[in-house]
Coordinates of C-alpha atoms in Angstrom, one line a residue:
M232 CA 104.2 119.9 63.8
K233 CA 106.7 117.1 62.9
V234 CA 108.9 115.5 65.5
S235 CA 112.2 113.8 64.5
I236 CA 113.4 110.9 66.7
V237 CA 117.0 110.0 66.1
T238 CA 118.2 106.6 67.1
I239 CA 121.9 105.8 67.0
T240 CA 122.9 102.1 66.7
Y241 CA 125.9 99.9 66.5
N242 CA 125.5 96.1 66.9
A243 CA 122.3 96.8 68.8
A244 CA 120.2 93.8 67.8
R245 CA 119.6 92.8 71.4
T246 CA 117.9 96.1 72.4
L247 CA 116.8 97.9 69.2
Q248 CA 113.4 96.2 68.8
R249 CA 112.2 97.6 72.2
T250 CA 113.1 101.1 71.0
L251 CA 111.4 100.7 67.7
D252 CA 108.2 99.3 69.3
S253 CA 107.9 102.3 71.6
V254 CA 108.0 104.6 68.5
A255 CA 105.7 102.5 66.4
C256 CA 102.9 102.6 69.0
Q257 CA 102.8 106.4 69.3
T258 CA 99.4 108.0 69.0
Y259 CA 100.9 111.0 67.2
A260 CA 101.2 110.6 63.5
D261 CA 103.7 113.1 62.2
I262 CA 106.9 111.4 63.3
E263 CA 110.2 111.1 61.4
H264 CA 112.4 108.3 62.7
L265 CA 116.0 108.4 61.7
I266 CA 118.1 105.4 62.4
I267 CA 121.8 106.2 62.1
D268 CA 123.8 103.0 62.2
G269 CA 127.6 102.7 62.4
A270 CA 127.9 99.8 60.0
S271 CA 126.7 97.1 62.4
K272 CA 128.0 93.5 61.9
D273 CA 124.9 91.9 63.6
D274 CA 121.2 92.0 62.6
T275 CA 120.7 95.6 63.6
V276 CA 120.1 96.9 60.1
A277 CA 117.9 93.9 59.2
I278 CA 115.7 94.7 62.2
A279 CA 115.5 98.3 61.3
E280 CA 114.6 97.5 57.7
R281 CA 111.7 95.2 58.8
Y282 CA 110.5 98.0 61.0
Q283 CA 110.7 100.5 58.1
Q284 CA 108.6 98.2 55.9
H285 CA 105.7 98.1 58.4
S286 CA 105.9 101.5 60.0
T287 CA 103.2 104.1 59.6
H288 CA 105.8 106.8 60.4
T289 CA 108.5 108.1 58.1
V290 CA 111.6 105.9 58.7
V291 CA 115.1 106.7 57.3
I292 CA 118.0 104.3 57.7
Q293 CA 121.6 105.2 57.2
S294 CA 124.3 102.7 57.8
E295 CA 128.0 103.6 57.4
P296 CA 131.2 103.8 59.5
D297 CA 131.5 106.7 61.9
R298 CA 133.9 108.2 64.4
G299 CA 131.8 107.2 67.4
L300 CA 128.5 108.0 69.1
Y301 CA 128.6 111.8 68.9
D302 CA 129.7 111.8 65.3
A303 CA 126.7 109.7 64.5
M304 CA 124.5 112.0 66.4
N305 CA 125.8 115.0 64.4
K306 CA 124.8 113.1 61.3
G307 CA 121.3 112.8 62.7
L308 CA 121.2 116.5 63.5
Q309 CA 121.9 117.3 59.9
K310 CA 119.3 114.8 58.5
A311 CA 116.4 115.8 60.8
T312 CA 113.6 117.7 59.2
G313 CA 111.1 117.9 62.1
D314 CA 110.2 121.0 64.1
Y315 CA 111.7 119.3 67.1
L316 CA 114.1 116.5 67.6
V317 CA 115.0 114.0 70.4
F318 CA 117.7 111.4 70.6
L319 CA 116.4 107.9 71.6
N320 CA 119.2 105.4 71.3
A321 CA 118.9 101.6 71.1
G322 CA 117.7 100.3 74.4
D323 CA 115.9 103.5 75.4
T324 CA 112.2 103.9 74.9
L325 CA 109.5 106.5 74.9
Y326 CA 107.6 106.2 78.2
A327 CA 104.1 105.9 77.0
S328 CA 102.1 105.7 73.7
D329 CA 101.1 109.3 74.0
T330 CA 104.6 110.7 74.8
I331 CA 105.1 112.5 71.5
E332 CA 101.5 113.8 71.6
T333 CA 102.2 115.2 75.1
V334 CA 105.4 117.0 73.9
V335 CA 103.6 118.5 70.8
Q336 CA 100.6 119.7 72.8
K337 CA 102.9 121.4 75.2
A338 CA 104.9 123.0 72.4
L339 CA 101.8 124.3 70.6
S340 CA 100.1 125.7 73.8
S341 CA 103.3 127.5 74.7
S342 CA 103.7 128.8 71.2
R343 CA 100.2 130.3 71.3
I344 CA 100.9 132.1 74.5
E345 CA 104.4 133.4 73.7
E346 CA 104.0 133.6 69.9
K347 CA 107.3 131.8 69.6
K348 CA 108.1 128.1 69.6
P349 CA 109.9 127.1 72.8
A350 CA 113.5 126.2 72.4
V351 CA 113.2 123.1 74.6
I352 CA 110.5 120.8 75.8
Y353 CA 111.6 118.6 78.7
G354 CA 110.4 116.1 81.3
D355 CA 111.3 113.3 83.7
T356 CA 113.0 109.9 83.0
A357 CA 112.5 106.4 84.3
I358 CA 115.4 104.0 84.7
T359 CA 114.9 100.4 83.5
D360 CA 116.9 97.2 83.6
S361 CA 118.4 95.4 80.6
E362 CA 114.9 93.9 79.9
G363 CA 113.1 97.2 79.9
H364 CA 111.5 96.7 83.4
F365 CA 111.0 99.9 85.5
L366 CA 113.5 100.2 88.4
H367 CA 113.0 103.8 89.6
L368 CA 112.8 107.4 88.5
R369 CA 116.1 109.0 87.7
T370 CA 118.0 110.4 90.7
H371 CA 118.4 113.8 89.1
R372 CA 114.9 115.3 88.7
P373 CA 114.0 118.1 86.3
P374 CA 113.5 121.5 87.9
E375 CA 110.3 123.3 87.6
H376 CA 112.1 126.1 85.7
L377 CA 115.1 125.0 83.8
T378 CA 117.9 127.4 82.7
W379 CA 121.4 126.8 81.4
K380 CA 122.7 127.4 84.9
S381 CA 120.6 124.5 86.3
F382 CA 123.3 122.0 85.1
E383 CA 125.7 123.4 87.7
K384 CA 124.0 120.8 89.9
G385 CA 124.4 118.0 87.5
M386 CA 122.6 116.9 84.4
L387 CA 119.1 117.5 85.8
V388 CA 117.3 116.5 82.6
C389 CA 118.2 113.3 80.7
H390 CA 119.2 113.6 77.1
Q391 CA 116.3 111.3 76.1
A392 CA 113.7 113.7 77.7
F393 CA 115.2 116.9 76.1
Y394 CA 113.3 117.9 72.9
V395 CA 115.0 120.7 71.0
R396 CA 113.9 122.9 68.2
T397 CA 115.7 121.5 65.2
D398 CA 116.6 124.8 63.7
I399 CA 118.5 125.6 66.9
A400 CA 119.9 122.1 67.4
R401 CA 121.4 122.0 63.9
D402 CA 123.6 125.1 64.7
F403 CA 125.2 123.3 67.7
P404 CA 126.8 120.1 66.7
Y405 CA 128.2 117.8 69.4
D406 CA 131.8 118.6 70.3
L407 CA 133.8 115.5 69.4
Q408 CA 136.6 116.2 71.9
Y409 CA 134.2 114.7 74.5
R410 CA 133.9 111.0 74.0
H411 CA 131.4 110.3 76.9
S412 CA 129.8 113.5 78.0
A413 CA 129.3 115.6 74.9
D414 CA 125.6 115.5 75.5
V415 CA 126.0 117.5 78.8
D416 CA 128.0 120.2 76.9
W417 CA 125.4 120.2 74.1
C418 CA 122.4 120.6 76.3
I419 CA 124.1 123.5 78.1
R420 CA 125.0 125.2 74.8
I421 CA 121.4 124.8 73.6
M422 CA 120.0 126.3 76.8
R423 CA 122.5 129.2 76.6
E424 CA 121.3 129.9 73.1
A425 CA 117.7 129.8 74.3
D426 CA 118.5 132.4 76.9
R427 CA 120.2 134.6 74.3
Q428 CA 117.1 134.5 72.1
H429 CA 114.7 134.8 75.1
L430 CA 113.0 131.5 74.3
L431 CA 111.2 129.3 76.7
L432 CA 112.3 125.9 78.2
V433 CA 109.0 124.2 78.9
N434 CA 108.4 121.5 81.5
T435 CA 105.8 118.9 80.5
H436 CA 105.5 117.6 84.1
A437 CA 105.5 114.1 82.6
I438 CA 107.8 111.1 82.3
L439 CA 109.0 111.2 78.7
A440 CA 111.6 108.4 78.5
N441 CA 112.8 105.1 79.8
F442 CA 116.6 105.0 80.0
E443 CA 118.4 101.6 80.3
E444 CA 120.7 101.5 83.3
G445 CA 124.4 100.9 82.4
G446 CA 124.9 103.0 79.3
D447 CA 128.2 104.4 78.0
T448 CA 128.5 107.0 80.7
T449 CA 128.1 104.3 83.4
Q450 CA 130.5 102.0 81.7
H451 CA 133.2 104.8 81.5
H452 CA 132.3 106.5 84.7
H453 CA 135.8 107.8 85.6
D454 CA 136.4 109.3 82.1
S455 CA 132.9 110.7 82.1
L456 CA 133.5 112.5 85.4
K457 CA 136.7 114.1 84.1
E458 CA 135.0 115.3 81.0
R459 CA 132.0 116.7 83.0
F460 CA 134.4 118.6 85.3
K461 CA 136.0 120.1 82.2
I462 CA 132.6 121.0 80.7
M463 CA 131.4 122.6 83.9
M464 CA 134.6 124.6 84.2
H465 CA 134.2 125.9 80.7
H466 CA 130.6 127.0 81.2
Y467 CA 130.5 128.0 84.9
G468 CA 134.2 128.8 85.7
L469 CA 136.7 127.1 87.9
F470 CA 135.6 128.5 91.3
Q471 CA 131.9 127.6 90.9
T472 CA 132.8 124.1 89.5
V473 CA 135.1 123.3 92.5
V474 CA 132.4 124.6 95.0
M475 CA 129.7 122.4 93.3
H476 CA 132.0 119.3 93.3
A477 CA 132.8 119.8 97.0
W478 CA 129.0 119.9 97.6
F479 CA 128.5 116.7 95.5
I480 CA 131.2 114.9 97.7
L481 CA 129.6 116.2 101.0
R482 CA 126.2 115.0 99.8
L483 CA 127.5 111.6 99.0
L484 CA 129.3 111.3 102.3
F485 CA 126.1 112.3 104.1
R486 CA 124.0 109.8 102.3
A487 CA 126.6 107.1 103.0
G488 CA 126.5 108.0 106.7
T489 CA 122.7 107.8 106.9
H490 CA 122.8 104.3 105.5
T491 CA 125.4 102.9 108.0

């Protein structure tokens, strides 16, 4: 079973090496690493090319202008040839050297039981600082049993810990109308398709990724929240979305009150 790891970069020389090192040290051999670069003006491509020369995995580098993060991710979707794929962007890392092995073993064991490959393999995420040091586990924790309705309560599984069957993922490109939260919409659409095909979403019960605090969604928090409201309204309806957002606000107020 081959796993495709897609890394999107643009002027990412400061953080890219950490990401590449986490892939290079994986104990699992059959990995395809796609580095989709947006025509960086710093040393990003040179770092990727040095990595390519010494990697024991298949490494493909593509550098050209794009229309933003999700356009680049769509390019990665189309180039991926693995059985499963995951997006691990510059600054993000695989949690441990056996992370891909853990994902593959879970996929294979579930396939033997159900006689179908699961649509999604998922797990937990650790939050790190800008130097890659562990800060805490992500506030949203993955549920024991994930469904497309789970994201009514927020994005409970981080994009970097969400491994999707490539044949399914390729049929669902990212919606470029969303500039900051297309990953939320994409994950929901993937899970709805899994439900339609009666395919499993399998919990590894493991931490799969390190996510650097302060990414695009954090930097554009207000715009991201507006997009997420629109996405939730599309998938879950206006009434349910308003009810859930009221619950989010009450929860935040309660937490603020307990810390005063």
